[in-house]
Amino acid sequence: MLGAAVVTRASAVVRAMLGGRIFLGAVITAFVVQAGWLALVARTSIYDEDYHLAAVDAFAGDLTPFLDQRPDVGPVGDVERYPSYLYHYLLSFPWRATSGWQPDDRMVLLRLFSVAMVAAGLVLWHRVVRSMTGSAPVAGVTVMLVSMSPLLVTIAAVVNYDNLLFLLVAAFSAVAVRLWGEPRELRGWLALLALASVTALTKYSALPFLAVVVVLLVVRAVRSADRWSRVRATWTDLLLVAAALVGLALAVERYVVNLVRFGTPFPDCGAVQPLETCMSWGPWGRNYEADAGFDDLPLTAGTAGVYAARVWAPRVLWLWNAVGVDGGAETFTSNGPAVAGLISLVTVVAGAALLVLLAPLVLRVSGAAPLLLGTAAFVAALFWTNLHDYLAMGQPIGVHARYLLTFLPIVVGPLVAVLAEVLRPASGWRELLVVLALAVGTQGAGASAFMVVSSAEWWRPVPALVAIQEDLSGLLRHIVLEDLVAEPRPDPRSVAPGP
């Protein structure tokens, strides 16, 4: 009896801690410190950082985002009619203000803005999950688990539009969850319209997610018996109306005008810019040459199935912990410590299996259904795009786990809530699993993967930073099992990504 009482008391203390502001603050601080350090020490990232910096620079020449693109602007392909421009345009302002700085220092400043975006996104996701589940501990654990992703820390530390997308999808989801509970709240609809517009202008691939969520909310509002709320003439209401109108106008300028001029909301670079301008953008030139030199494969159920099982899914798992930098003449990449690969493989597979098994319970979490169905639409659209490119070029193009990071909290939050409820009768097990997750996190979570696998070629040549980095890497190599027992074993994600 005494032992059970002690366990119950300890469980209550841990739950209170996990749901507290101090715990959330510690999680966010740990994330910012890790991502901030990588922002300071790492060379240009393999995750298209050169492109994003060039795009920021392209927007720095005009006060508005409506460019008349010069042929010599590069290597960015088309930025004149490209829909995913908002991140680059916003960061062009600190870029302009630091025109007298060294290029590396300007890059670091933009990286720190990106770290702040993701950190703010994590705070918002805490609010979203708490609104969905009604549980502060579940929200705290969700943010902790998401923040431990090595890929999220790595992407947050570099100049990449996925960082603004992470923040805006969190804000959009917060409003969507509120509207799910109050479907005829007019202020919420104004905020949703504004956020959907700017999110679509940050990265157009988010459109399937946005569309499905908005449609489901519209259906719920139509079926609701509640009266529509009123917008009063307060400053908040006027600002929301203005934001909604401006966001909608910007989205129309990009997507509708593209549709009228080019017959598609997403015109190919070759339809907008001269061939030489497009060829200067590495990915476009690669795809252009690969498509021209490959006879298209037929689309059949068998082809799609083989591609999904032997190319798409293994590659997504294989790259879940991928880190790397562009070292100039060479590219340095790694999938992190081998033990981290095993952890990722087990976690992702187990999480997917639990999501399927507990789907009826997960979908009952308040507000989870539209977000999860929107996420499913995003994944389906991503897979279809990747499959289409594979059939046209004979190689996996744009297949990467990083595109799923933005929507990770949508899956993790409800799943954690359901697991917590299922384990409620087993006193102490929920808290024990959290402690176990923290212990497992020492083996390659967060920035530790980069710290363990990187060497001098990965780091910016700043002596003071390099000296600290060497000490930190040396310390972590005594903690992470890579150098102790895991190094001789093959990386469990090293599944051949080819067909």
JSON list of N, CA, C and O in Angstrom, two decimals, residues 320-343:
[
{"chain": "A", "resi": 320, "resn": "TRP", "atom": "N", "xyz": [15.69, 10.66, -42.06]},
{"chain": "A", "resi": 320, "resn": "TRP", "atom": "CA", "xyz": [15.02, 11.32, -40.94]},
{"chain": "A", "resi": 320, "resn": "TRP", "atom": "C", "xyz": [16.00, 12.10, -40.05]},
{"chain": "A", "resi": 320, "resn": "TRP", "atom": "O", "xyz": [15.65, 13.11, -39.46]},
{"chain": "A", "resi": 321, "resn": "ASN", "atom": "N", "xyz": [17.23, 11.63, -39.94]},
{"chain": "A", "resi": 321, "resn": "ASN", "atom": "CA", "xyz": [18.22, 12.31, -39.10]},
{"chain": "A", "resi": 321, "resn": "ASN", "atom": "C", "xyz": [19.33, 12.95, -39.93]},
{"chain": "A", "resi": 321, "resn": "ASN", "atom": "O", "xyz": [20.40, 13.26, -39.40]},
{"chain": "A", "resi": 322, "resn": "ALA", "atom": "N", "xyz": [19.09, 13.14, -41.23]},
{"chain": "A", "resi": 322, "resn": "ALA", "atom": "CA", "xyz": [20.17, 13.62, -42.10]},
{"chain": "A", "resi": 322, "resn": "ALA", "atom": "C", "xyz": [20.63, 15.03, -41.73]},
{"chain": "A", "resi": 322, "resn": "ALA", "atom": "O", "xyz": [19.82, 15.93, -41.54]},
{"chain": "A", "resi": 323, "resn": "VAL", "atom": "N", "xyz": [21.92, 15.20, -41.61]},
{"chain": "A", "resi": 323, "resn": "VAL", "atom": "CA", "xyz": [22.54, 16.51, -41.40]},
{"chain": "A", "resi": 323, "resn": "VAL", "atom": "C", "xyz": [23.67, 16.64, -42.39]},
{"chain": "A", "resi": 323, "resn": "VAL", "atom": "O", "xyz": [24.20, 15.64, -42.88]},
{"chain": "A", "resi": 324, "resn": "GLY", "atom": "N", "xyz": [24.04, 17.86, -42.68]},
{"chain": "A", "resi": 324, "resn": "GLY", "atom": "CA", "xyz": [25.15, 18.04, -43.61]},
{"chain": "A", "resi": 324, "resn": "GLY", "atom": "C", "xyz": [25.38, 19.49, -43.98]},
{"chain": "A", "resi": 324, "resn": "GLY", "atom": "O", "xyz": [24.53, 20.35, -43.75]},
{"chain": "A", "resi": 325, "resn": "VAL", "atom": "N", "xyz": [26.56, 19.74, -44.52]},
{"chain": "A", "resi": 325, "resn": "VAL", "atom": "CA", "xyz": [26.93, 21.11, -44.93]},
{"chain": "A", "resi": 325, "resn": "VAL", "atom": "C", "xyz": [27.60, 21.06, -46.29]},
{"chain": "A", "resi": 325, "resn": "VAL", "atom": "O", "xyz": [28.10, 20.02, -46.74]},
{"chain": "A", "resi": 326, "resn": "ASP", "atom": "N", "xyz": [27.57, 22.21, -46.94]},
{"chain": "A", "resi": 326, "resn": "ASP", "atom": "CA", "xyz": [28.27, 22.38, -48.21]},
{"chain": "A", "resi": 326, "resn": "ASP", "atom": "C", "xyz": [29.64, 22.96, -47.90]},
{"chain": "A", "resi": 326, "resn": "ASP", "atom": "O", "xyz": [29.75, 24.12, -47.49]},
{"chain": "A", "resi": 327, "resn": "GLY", "atom": "N", "xyz": [30.65, 22.15, -48.09]},
{"chain": "A", "resi": 327, "resn": "GLY", "atom": "CA", "xyz": [32.00, 22.58, -47.76]},
{"chain": "A", "resi": 327, "resn": "GLY", "atom": "C", "xyz": [32.74, 23.21, -48.90]},
{"chain": "A", "resi": 327, "resn": "GLY", "atom": "O", "xyz": [33.97, 23.25, -48.89]},
{"chain": "A", "resi": 328, "resn": "GLY", "atom": "N", "xyz": [32.02, 23.69, -49.92]},
{"chain": "A", "resi": 328, "resn": "GLY", "atom": "CA", "xyz": [32.68, 24.28, -51.08]},
{"chain": "A", "resi": 328, "resn": "GLY", "atom": "C", "xyz": [32.86, 23.24, -52.16]},
{"chain": "A", "resi": 328, "resn": "GLY", "atom": "O", "xyz": [31.93, 22.89, -52.88]},
{"chain": "A", "resi": 329, "resn": "ALA", "atom": "N", "xyz": [34.08, 22.70, -52.27]},
{"chain": "A", "resi": 329, "resn": "ALA", "atom": "CA", "xyz": [34.34, 21.69, -53.29]},
{"chain": "A", "resi": 329, "resn": "ALA", "atom": "C", "xyz": [33.69, 20.36, -52.92]},
{"chain": "A", "resi": 329, "resn": "ALA", "atom": "O", "xyz": [33.44, 19.52, -53.79]},
{"chain": "A", "resi": 330, "resn": "GLU", "atom": "N", "xyz": [33.42, 20.15, -51.63]},
{"chain": "A", "resi": 330, "resn": "GLU", "atom": "CA", "xyz": [32.84, 18.88, -51.18]},
{"chain": "A", "resi": 330, "resn": "GLU", "atom": "C", "xyz": [31.56, 19.13, -50.38]},
{"chain": "A", "resi": 330, "resn": "GLU", "atom": "O", "xyz": [31.33, 20.21, -49.87]},
{"chain": "A", "resi": 331, "resn": "THR", "atom": "N", "xyz": [30.75, 18.07, -50.31]},
{"chain": "A", "resi": 331, "resn": "THR", "atom": "CA", "xyz": [29.56, 18.10, -49.47]},
{"chain": "A", "resi": 331, "resn": "THR", "atom": "C", "xyz": [29.73, 17.06, -48.37]},
{"chain": "A", "resi": 331, "resn": "THR", "atom": "O", "xyz": [30.09, 15.91, -48.65]},
{"chain": "A", "resi": 332, "resn": "PHE", "atom": "N", "xyz": [29.51, 17.46, -47.13]},
{"chain": "A", "resi": 332, "resn": "PHE", "atom": "CA", "xyz": [29.68, 16.57, -45.99]},
{"chain": "A", "resi": 332, "resn": "PHE", "atom": "C", "xyz": [28.31, 16.25, -45.41]},
{"chain": "A", "resi": 332, "resn": "PHE", "atom": "O", "xyz": [27.58, 17.16, -45.00]},
{"chain": "A", "resi": 333, "resn": "THR", "atom": "N", "xyz": [27.94, 14.99, -45.40]},
{"chain": "A", "resi": 333, "resn": "THR", "atom": "CA", "xyz": [26.62, 14.58, -44.91]},
{"chain": "A", "resi": 333, "resn": "THR", "atom": "C", "xyz": [26.73, 13.36, -44.02]},
{"chain": "A", "resi": 333, "resn": "THR", "atom": "O", "xyz": [27.71, 12.60, -44.09]},
{"chain": "A", "resi": 334, "resn": "SER", "atom": "N", "xyz": [25.72, 13.20, -43.19]},
{"chain": "A", "resi": 334, "resn": "SER", "atom": "CA", "xyz": [25.64, 12.03, -42.32]},
{"chain": "A", "resi": 334, "resn": "SER", "atom": "C", "xyz": [24.21, 11.86, -41.87]},
{"chain": "A", "resi": 334, "resn": "SER", "atom": "O", "xyz": [23.44, 12.82, -41.84]},
{"chain": "A", "resi": 335, "resn": "ASN", "atom": "N", "xyz": [23.85, 10.64, -41.54]},
{"chain": "A", "resi": 335, "resn": "ASN", "atom": "CA", "xyz": [22.55, 10.37, -40.94]},
{"chain": "A", "resi": 335, "resn": "ASN", "atom": "C", "xyz": [22.65, 10.29, -39.42]},
{"chain": "A", "resi": 335, "resn": "ASN", "atom": "O", "xyz": [21.74, 9.76, -38.77]},
{"chain": "A", "resi": 336, "resn": "GLY", "atom": "N", "xyz": [23.71, 10.81, -38.87]},
{"chain": "A", "resi": 336, "resn": "GLY", "atom": "CA", "xyz": [23.85, 10.84, -37.43]},
{"chain": "A", "resi": 336, "resn": "GLY", "atom": "C", "xyz": [24.39, 9.56, -36.85]},
{"chain": "A", "resi": 336, "resn": "GLY", "atom": "O", "xyz": [24.72, 8.61, -37.58]},
{"chain": "A", "resi": 337, "resn": "PRO", "atom": "N", "xyz": [24.52, 9.49, -35.53]},
{"chain": "A", "resi": 337, "resn": "PRO", "atom": "CA", "xyz": [25.03, 8.28, -34.88]},
{"chain": "A", "resi": 337, "resn": "PRO", "atom": "C", "xyz": [24.19, 7.07, -35.23]},
{"chain": "A", "resi": 337, "resn": "PRO", "atom": "O", "xyz": [22.96, 7.16, -35.38]},
{"chain": "A", "resi": 338, "resn": "ALA", "atom": "N", "xyz": [24.81, 5.93, -35.38]},
{"chain": "A", "resi": 338, "resn": "ALA", "atom": "CA", "xyz": [24.09, 4.72, -35.78]},
{"chain": "A", "resi": 338, "resn": "ALA", "atom": "C", "xyz": [22.99, 4.36, -34.79]},
{"chain": "A", "resi": 338, "resn": "ALA", "atom": "O", "xyz": [21.91, 3.91, -35.19]},
{"chain": "A", "resi": 339, "resn": "VAL", "atom": "N", "xyz": [23.23, 4.59, -33.50]},
{"chain": "A", "resi": 339, "resn": "VAL", "atom": "CA", "xyz": [22.21, 4.27, -32.51]},
{"chain": "A", "resi": 339, "resn": "VAL", "atom": "C", "xyz": [20.99, 5.17, -32.69]},
{"chain": "A", "resi": 339, "resn": "VAL", "atom": "O", "xyz": [19.85, 4.75, -32.47]},
{"chain": "A", "resi": 340, "resn": "ALA", "atom": "N", "xyz": [21.21, 6.41, -33.12]},
{"chain": "A", "resi": 340, "resn": "ALA", "atom": "CA", "xyz": [20.09, 7.31, -33.37]},
{"chain": "A", "resi": 340, "resn": "ALA", "atom": "C", "xyz": [19.25, 6.80, -34.53]},
{"chain": "A", "resi": 340, "resn": "ALA", "atom": "O", "xyz": [18.03, 7.00, -34.56]},
{"chain": "A", "resi": 341, "resn": "GLY", "atom": "N", "xyz": [19.90, 6.16, -35.51]},
{"chain": "A", "resi": 341, "resn": "GLY", "atom": "CA", "xyz": [19.14, 5.58, -36.62]},
{"chain": "A", "resi": 341, "resn": "GLY", "atom": "C", "xyz": [18.20, 4.50, -36.15]},
{"chain": "A", "resi": 341, "resn": "GLY", "atom": "O", "xyz": [17.05, 4.42, -36.59]},
{"chain": "A", "resi": 342, "resn": "LEU", "atom": "N", "xyz": [18.68, 3.66, -35.26]},
{"chain": "A", "resi": 342, "resn": "LEU", "atom": "CA", "xyz": [17.84, 2.60, -34.71]},
{"chain": "A", "resi": 342, "resn": "LEU", "atom": "C", "xyz": [16.67, 3.19, -33.92]},
{"chain": "A", "resi": 342, "resn": "LEU", "atom": "O", "xyz": [15.53, 2.75, -34.04]},
{"chain": "A", "resi": 343, "resn": "ILE", "atom": "N", "xyz": [16.96, 4.22, -33.13]},
{"chain": "A", "resi": 343, "resn": "ILE", "atom": "CA", "xyz": [15.92, 4.88, -32.35]},
{"chain": "A", "resi": 343, "resn": "ILE", "atom": "C", "xyz": [14.86, 5.47, -33.29]},
{"chain": "A", "resi": 343, "resn": "ILE", "atom": "O", "xyz": [13.65, 5.31, -33.07]}
]
